[in-house]
C-alpha cells in the first residue's frame, strides 16, 4: 500500500507518528485520506500540534531532540526511541482535532476532512491512529507563517509566494482555475494549475485596440493577494505557461498599504496605487518587468492583479524588499501573527 500501515496491534496503546510541517503555518483543516485501505484502514484518528524551536537544527532546538528518522518498514520503534520521544511529552501537545471516525478507502469515502478552529501557528503535528491500521495520506491545509527576521536587507524575496505567507483573499472569477494557484511554487503543470476565468459576455462584437496594441474592452477580472510581508516590489513575473489560445490580452498590478482588518472590503477599496501599467501579454510565455516598468511606490501589504478582458495566467511572482511592519500585527514574526489572528 502507498501509505502508512501499522501492524495489527497486540499490545496496549495506539499508534502515532510525528511529522514536521514544510513551514510554520496556521492550520485550517486536516484531511485523513484512506485511499485503497478498504479492510485495514484506521477506524479513528486525531491530530495534535506544537510550535517547536528549530534554530539551525542545533542541539538546543526542540526538533533536534527527536531520534533520527530511519526507514523501518516491517519494524517497530525501538525501546530507546520510544523513551526519547516520551521525554518530549508529545502526547500533551495541543489537540487541534477531536478523535474522528474514518471511512474505508473507496473513491466515494476515502477523504475524511476535519476543520480546525485553533488559530495558533504550528510547525509539527502528531498523527494519532486509534488503535492501528492504514492511512494513505495526511493533508494539512493552512496558511504559511514564515519566521521572518527583523533585519531588513536589500535581499529580494517573492513577497506573494504562498510559502512566504502570500494568500489570495478575494477574486472576481475563478470558473476554470482559482487564482491561489498563481502563488504556488514552481511553474504550472497544466492549465488547471493556474487561474483561468470564464469568457466575459460583455466583450464587443468586433474588437479594437489602442495605439499600444492593448484591446479596448469594457470588462476585466481581478484577484487580490495579501503579501507575506509588507514591502516594495522591484521585479514582476507574469507567466502564461500552457495558456496558448486563452491567455489574457493585458495585465496590470496595483497595491495598497492597509491593515488586515480591512481585508473583507478590499473589493470596494478605491485608493489603489499603480505598480505595473497595463502590459500586453503573449501565449505560453514568462513575462518579466523591472526597472522603469515597475512604477515607484511606497511599501504595500496587498496587491491587486487585473487581467483584461479574461483568460488564464499560470504564475505570478513579485520579487521585492521587505519593509518595516508599521501596523505591528502583520507578519513581523510568529508571535505577532498569532496575536493578529486571535
Short mmCIF file of C-alpha atoms in Angstrom, two decimals:
data_model
loop_
_atom_site.label_atom_id
_atom_site.label_comp_id
_atom_site.label_asym_id
_atom_site.label_seq_id
_atom_site.Cartn_x
_atom_site.Cartn_y
_atom_site.Cartn_z
CA UNK A 1 0.00 0.00 0.00
CA UNK A 2 1.18 3.52 -0.82
CA UNK A 3 0.69 4.87 2.68
CA UNK A 4 1.40 4.28 6.36
CA UNK A 5 0.13 0.95 7.64
CA UNK A 6 0.92 -0.37 11.09
CA UNK A 7 0.95 -3.96 12.29
CA UNK A 8 -2.16 -5.37 13.94
CA UNK A 9 -1.72 -4.17 17.49
CA UNK A 10 -1.38 -6.84 20.17
CA UNK A 11 -0.15 -4.62 23.00
CA UNK A 12 -1.86 -1.80 24.97
CA UNK A 13 -1.99 1.68 23.47
CA UNK A 14 -2.38 3.09 19.96
CA UNK A 15 -0.10 4.02 17.07
CA UNK A 16 1.17 7.51 16.28
CA UNK A 17 3.77 9.37 14.24
CA UNK A 18 5.41 12.81 14.38
CA UNK A 19 5.50 14.92 11.20
CA UNK A 20 7.34 18.21 10.69
CA UNK A 21 5.43 20.65 8.51
CA UNK A 22 7.15 22.18 5.50
CA UNK A 23 6.89 25.57 7.23
CA UNK A 24 5.22 27.18 10.26
CA UNK A 25 1.55 27.66 9.48
CA UNK A 26 -1.92 28.43 10.75
CA UNK A 27 -3.84 25.20 10.14
CA UNK A 28 -7.42 25.45 8.88
CA UNK A 29 -8.21 21.80 8.26
CA UNK A 30 -6.91 18.24 8.04
CA UNK A 31 -7.82 15.51 5.56
CA UNK A 32 -7.32 11.88 6.57
CA UNK A 33 -7.11 10.07 3.22
CA UNK A 34 -7.60 6.29 3.49
CA UNK A 35 -7.29 5.59 -0.26
CA UNK A 36 -7.14 1.84 -1.06
CA UNK A 37 -7.22 0.88 2.61
CA UNK A 38 -10.63 -0.78 2.42
CA UNK A 39 -10.38 -3.57 5.00
CA UNK A 40 -7.44 -2.30 7.00
CA UNK A 41 -7.95 1.46 7.40
CA UNK A 42 -7.55 3.27 10.71
CA UNK A 43 -11.04 3.43 12.25
CA UNK A 44 -10.40 6.62 14.27
CA UNK A 45 -7.72 9.32 14.19
CA UNK A 46 -6.81 12.70 15.66
CA UNK A 47 -4.11 15.34 15.25
CA UNK A 48 -2.13 17.27 17.83
CA UNK A 49 0.26 20.13 17.06
CA UNK A 50 3.10 22.17 18.55
CA UNK A 51 5.44 25.03 17.69
CA UNK A 52 8.98 23.81 18.37
CA UNK A 53 12.23 25.72 18.08
CA UNK A 54 14.42 24.77 15.14
CA UNK A 55 17.15 27.40 15.01
CA UNK A 56 19.72 25.84 12.75
CA UNK A 57 18.74 22.38 13.98
CA UNK A 58 21.21 22.92 16.84
CA UNK A 59 21.45 20.65 19.84
CA UNK A 60 19.46 23.22 21.80
CA UNK A 61 16.48 23.15 19.42
CA UNK A 62 13.39 21.13 20.27
CA UNK A 63 13.38 19.36 16.90
CA UNK A 64 16.97 18.19 17.35
CA UNK A 65 15.91 16.17 20.39
CA UNK A 66 13.87 13.74 18.31
CA UNK A 67 15.58 10.44 17.38
CA UNK A 68 16.96 10.40 13.80
CA UNK A 69 14.39 9.27 11.25
CA UNK A 70 15.06 5.93 9.57
CA UNK A 71 13.31 3.62 7.14
CA UNK A 72 11.78 0.90 9.28
CA UNK A 73 9.33 -0.98 7.11
CA UNK A 74 8.48 -4.23 8.82
CA UNK A 75 9.83 -2.96 12.13
CA UNK A 76 8.60 -1.02 15.15
CA UNK A 77 10.27 1.80 17.03
CA UNK A 78 12.88 0.60 19.49
CA UNK A 79 12.51 0.96 23.25
CA UNK A 80 15.24 3.63 23.21
CA UNK A 81 13.44 5.64 20.53
CA UNK A 82 10.12 5.43 22.36
CA UNK A 83 11.81 6.53 25.58
CA UNK A 84 13.40 9.53 23.85
CA UNK A 85 10.08 10.65 22.36
CA UNK A 86 8.23 10.07 25.64
CA UNK A 87 10.59 12.54 27.32
CA UNK A 88 9.36 15.20 24.88
CA UNK A 89 5.76 14.72 26.12
CA UNK A 90 4.25 14.85 22.63
CA UNK A 91 1.03 13.35 23.99
CA UNK A 92 0.47 16.70 25.75
CA UNK A 93 0.60 18.75 22.57
CA UNK A 94 -2.41 20.86 21.67
CA UNK A 95 -5.23 18.74 20.23
CA UNK A 96 -6.41 20.52 17.08
CA UNK A 97 -8.94 17.87 16.00
CA UNK A 98 -11.14 15.58 18.03
CA UNK A 99 -10.99 11.81 17.57
CA UNK A 100 -12.53 11.49 14.09
CA UNK A 101 -14.22 8.37 12.78
CA UNK A 102 -12.73 7.46 9.40
CA UNK A 103 -14.26 5.60 6.47
CA UNK A 104 -12.97 2.95 4.09
CA UNK A 105 -10.63 3.95 1.28
CA UNK A 106 -13.09 3.70 -1.61
CA UNK A 107 -13.26 6.62 -4.03
CA UNK A 108 -16.50 7.91 -2.53
CA UNK A 109 -15.41 7.62 1.12
CA UNK A 110 -11.61 7.95 1.22
CA UNK A 111 -11.49 11.65 2.19
CA UNK A 112 -12.25 12.43 5.83
CA UNK A 113 -11.95 16.18 6.39
CA UNK A 114 -11.79 17.73 9.86
CA UNK A 115 -11.90 21.54 10.23
CA UNK A 116 -9.52 23.20 12.69
CA UNK A 117 -10.64 26.26 14.67
CA UNK A 118 -7.35 26.78 16.54
CA UNK A 119 -5.59 29.85 15.10
CA UNK A 120 -2.15 29.38 16.63
CA UNK A 121 0.96 28.86 14.50
CA UNK A 122 2.43 25.34 14.46
CA UNK A 123 5.35 23.64 12.71
CA UNK A 124 4.95 19.99 13.76
CA UNK A 125 1.99 17.64 14.15
CA UNK A 126 1.37 14.30 15.82
CA UNK A 127 -0.97 11.93 13.96
CA UNK A 128 -2.74 9.52 16.31
CA UNK A 129 -4.13 6.28 14.83
CA UNK A 130 -6.67 4.59 17.10
CA UNK A 131 -5.70 1.85 17.56
CA UNK A 132 -3.89 0.77 14.35
CA UNK A 133 -4.35 0.34 10.60
CA UNK A 134 -3.57 2.27 7.44
CA UNK A 135 -3.77 5.88 6.22
CA UNK A 136 -2.68 6.74 2.67
CA UNK A 137 -2.16 10.47 3.06
CA UNK A 138 -2.42 13.17 5.72
CA UNK A 139 -3.15 16.53 4.09
CA UNK A 140 -2.72 19.56 6.35
CA UNK A 141 -4.27 22.74 4.92
CA UNK A 142 -3.37 26.22 6.12
CA UNK A 143 -1.56 29.49 5.53
CA UNK A 144 2.20 29.68 5.83
CA UNK A 145 3.62 31.99 8.51
CA UNK A 146 7.39 32.25 7.99
CA UNK A 147 9.50 33.29 10.95
CA UNK A 148 10.77 36.49 9.36
CA UNK A 149 13.85 38.03 10.94
CA UNK A 150 13.95 41.69 11.90
CA UNK A 151 16.90 42.63 9.70
CA UNK A 152 15.70 44.41 6.57
CA UNK A 153 18.35 43.96 3.89
CA UNK A 154 18.38 44.57 0.14
CA UNK A 155 17.78 40.87 -0.48
CA UNK A 156 14.90 40.28 -2.88
CA UNK A 157 12.19 37.83 -1.81
CA UNK A 158 8.98 36.76 -3.51
CA UNK A 159 6.53 38.69 -1.36
CA UNK A 160 3.44 36.93 -2.71
CA UNK A 161 4.66 33.31 -2.81
CA UNK A 162 2.42 31.01 -0.77
CA UNK A 163 5.43 29.55 1.04
CA UNK A 164 6.35 33.08 2.11
CA UNK A 165 2.90 33.73 3.54
CA UNK A 166 1.09 35.09 0.48
CA UNK A 167 -2.66 34.44 0.39
CA UNK A 168 -5.37 35.05 -2.22
CA UNK A 169 -8.12 36.82 -0.26
CA UNK A 170 -10.60 37.82 -2.97
CA UNK A 171 -11.29 37.42 -6.70
CA UNK A 172 -13.90 38.26 -9.32
CA UNK A 173 -13.98 34.99 -11.29
CA UNK A 174 -12.44 31.53 -10.96
CA UNK A 175 -14.53 29.49 -13.38
CA UNK A 176 -11.79 27.09 -14.51
CA UNK A 177 -8.97 27.64 -12.01
CA UNK A 178 -8.53 29.51 -8.72
CA UNK A 179 -6.14 32.50 -8.53
CA UNK A 180 -4.47 30.97 -5.45
CA UNK A 181 -2.66 28.78 -7.98
CA UNK A 182 -0.74 31.86 -9.14
CA UNK A 183 1.35 31.91 -5.95
CA UNK A 184 2.14 28.19 -5.84
CA UNK A 185 5.83 27.20 -6.06
CA UNK A 186 7.39 26.18 -9.37
CA UNK A 187 5.85 26.51 -12.82
CA UNK A 188 2.36 25.29 -13.61
CA UNK A 189 1.97 21.69 -14.76
CA UNK A 190 -1.11 22.38 -16.91
CA UNK A 191 -3.89 24.94 -17.41
CA UNK A 192 -5.81 23.59 -14.43
CA UNK A 193 -2.82 24.51 -12.26
CA UNK A 194 -3.34 28.21 -12.98
CA UNK A 195 -6.01 30.91 -12.77
CA UNK A 196 -8.49 30.86 -15.63
CA UNK A 197 -11.74 32.78 -15.82
CA UNK A 198 -14.87 32.30 -17.89
CA UNK A 199 -15.21 34.27 -21.12
CA UNK A 200 -16.80 37.63 -20.45
CA UNK A 201 -20.18 38.06 -22.13
CA UNK A 202 -19.83 41.85 -22.36
CA UNK A 203 -16.96 41.75 -24.84
CA UNK A 204 -17.64 43.75 -28.04
CA UNK A 205 -18.74 42.03 -31.21
CA UNK A 206 -15.74 43.49 -33.03
CA UNK A 207 -12.57 44.12 -31.02
CA UNK A 208 -10.43 47.24 -31.40
CA UNK A 209 -7.01 48.11 -29.97
CA UNK A 210 -5.34 51.31 -28.79
CA UNK A 211 -2.01 52.68 -30.06
CA UNK A 212 -0.08 50.20 -27.87
CA UNK A 213 -1.99 47.22 -29.18
CA UNK A 214 -4.00 46.73 -25.98
CA UNK A 215 -7.62 45.84 -26.68
CA UNK A 216 -10.34 48.34 -25.82
CA UNK A 217 -12.73 46.17 -23.83
CA UNK A 218 -15.15 47.16 -21.05
CA UNK A 219 -14.66 44.13 -18.83
CA UNK A 220 -11.86 42.77 -16.70
CA UNK A 221 -11.21 40.16 -14.00
CA UNK A 222 -9.16 40.66 -10.83
CA UNK A 223 -7.67 38.89 -7.83
CA UNK A 224 -6.41 40.41 -4.57
CA UNK A 225 -3.48 38.95 -2.64
CA UNK A 226 -2.24 39.56 0.89
CA UNK A 227 1.55 39.71 0.81
CA UNK A 228 3.59 37.52 3.11
CA UNK A 229 5.34 40.64 4.35
CA UNK A 230 4.88 44.36 3.85
CA UNK A 231 7.34 45.54 1.23
CA UNK A 232 8.16 47.29 -2.04
CA UNK A 233 8.09 45.41 -5.35
CA UNK A 234 11.14 45.53 -7.62
CA UNK A 235 10.63 42.79 -10.24
CA UNK A 236 7.42 41.23 -11.55
CA UNK A 237 6.91 37.99 -13.47
CA UNK A 238 3.62 37.05 -15.14
CA UNK A 239 3.71 33.53 -16.59
CA UNK A 240 1.09 32.39 -19.13
CA UNK A 241 2.57 28.88 -19.37
CA UNK A 242 0.15 26.41 -21.09
CA UNK A 243 -2.32 29.19 -21.95
CA UNK A 244 -2.00 29.40 -25.74
CA UNK A 245 -5.45 30.25 -27.09
CA UNK A 246 -6.89 31.61 -23.88
CA UNK A 247 -4.29 33.95 -22.38
CA UNK A 248 -5.38 37.48 -21.34
CA UNK A 249 -4.80 40.41 -23.66
CA UNK A 250 -3.23 42.54 -20.93
CA UNK A 251 -2.41 42.60 -17.22
CA UNK A 252 -1.79 45.30 -14.63
CA UNK A 253 -0.72 45.29 -10.97
CA UNK A 254 -1.71 47.70 -8.19
CA UNK A 255 -1.02 47.83 -4.47
CA UNK A 256 -2.30 49.31 -1.23
CA UNK A 257 -0.96 49.67 2.29
CA UNK A 258 -3.85 48.89 4.64
CA UNK A 259 -4.38 46.95 7.83
CA UNK A 260 -5.51 43.36 7.89
CA UNK A 261 -8.94 44.02 9.39
CA UNK A 262 -9.94 45.85 6.17
CA UNK A 263 -9.42 42.69 4.12
CA UNK A 264 -13.13 41.89 3.65
CA UNK A 265 -13.83 45.26 2.00
CA UNK A 266 -10.90 45.45 -0.41
CA UNK A 267 -13.17 44.73 -3.38
CA UNK A 268 -14.64 48.22 -2.89
CA UNK A 269 -11.36 49.92 -1.91
CA UNK A 270 -10.62 52.84 -4.26
CA UNK A 271 -7.13 54.09 -3.37
CA UNK A 272 -5.01 51.52 -5.24
CA UNK A 273 -1.51 52.61 -6.26
CA UNK A 274 -0.37 51.64 -9.79
CA UNK A 275 2.71 49.40 -9.74
CA UNK A 276 2.60 47.95 -13.26
CA UNK A 277 0.65 49.72 -16.00
CA UNK A 278 -1.34 47.56 -18.45
CA UNK A 279 1.08 45.30 -20.33
CA UNK A 280 0.34 43.28 -23.44
CA UNK A 281 0.69 39.52 -22.86
CA UNK A 282 1.65 36.65 -25.16
CA UNK A 283 0.79 32.97 -25.21
CA UNK A 284 2.69 30.40 -23.15
CA UNK A 285 5.43 32.80 -22.06
CA UNK A 286 7.16 34.15 -18.95
CA UNK A 287 6.86 37.95 -18.98
CA UNK A 288 9.41 39.88 -16.89
CA UNK A 289 9.05 43.50 -15.79
CA UNK A 290 11.68 45.54 -13.95
CA UNK A 291 13.38 48.94 -13.88
CA UNK A 292 11.21 51.78 -15.13
CA UNK A 293 8.40 49.35 -15.97
CA UNK A 294 7.75 48.92 -12.24
CA UNK A 295 6.48 52.29 -11.02
CA UNK A 296 7.94 53.85 -7.84
CA UNK A 297 5.70 53.17 -4.84
CA UNK A 298 5.63 53.09 -1.07
CA UNK A 299 5.56 49.72 0.78
CA UNK A 300 2.32 47.78 0.31
CA UNK A 301 0.55 44.96 2.13
CA UNK A 302 -1.90 43.92 -0.60
CA UNK A 303 -1.75 43.74 -4.39
CA UNK A 304 -4.49 43.52 -7.00
CA UNK A 305 -3.77 41.73 -10.28
CA UNK A 306 -6.17 42.60 -13.09
CA UNK A 307 -6.42 40.85 -16.44
CA UNK A 308 -8.41 42.13 -19.40
CA UNK A 309 -10.73 41.05 -20.69
CA UNK A 310 -10.47 37.45 -19.39
CA UNK A 311 -8.35 34.30 -19.81
CA UNK A 312 -5.72 32.37 -17.92
CA UNK A 313 -2.46 33.07 -16.09
CA UNK A 314 -0.27 30.32 -14.67
CA UNK A 315 2.01 32.04 -12.13
CA UNK A 316 2.69 35.43 -10.55
CA UNK A 317 5.98 36.41 -8.93
CA UNK A 318 6.51 39.69 -7.05
CA UNK A 319 10.14 39.99 -6.02
CA UNK A 320 10.76 42.84 -3.64
CA UNK A 321 12.32 44.09 -0.43
CA UNK A 322 10.70 43.69 2.94
CA UNK A 323 9.79 46.86 4.83
CA UNK A 324 9.01 47.63 8.45
CA UNK A 325 5.54 46.48 9.50
CA UNK A 326 4.05 49.77 10.61
CA UNK A 327 0.85 48.02 11.69
CA UNK A 328 2.74 45.81 14.18
CA UNK A 329 0.20 42.99 13.71
CA UNK A 330 1.13 41.89 10.22
CA UNK A 331 3.81 39.28 9.68
CA UNK A 332 6.51 40.67 11.93
CA UNK A 333 7.31 37.30 13.50
CA UNK A 334 5.16 34.35 14.57
CA UNK A 335 4.08 35.94 17.86
CA UNK A 336 2.59 38.92 16.01
CA UNK A 337 0.74 36.62 13.62
CA UNK A 338 -0.83 34.70 16.49
CA UNK A 339 -1.93 37.91 18.21
CA UNK A 340 -3.45 39.24 14.98
CA UNK A 341 -5.48 36.08 14.40
CA UNK A 342 -6.98 35.85 17.89
#
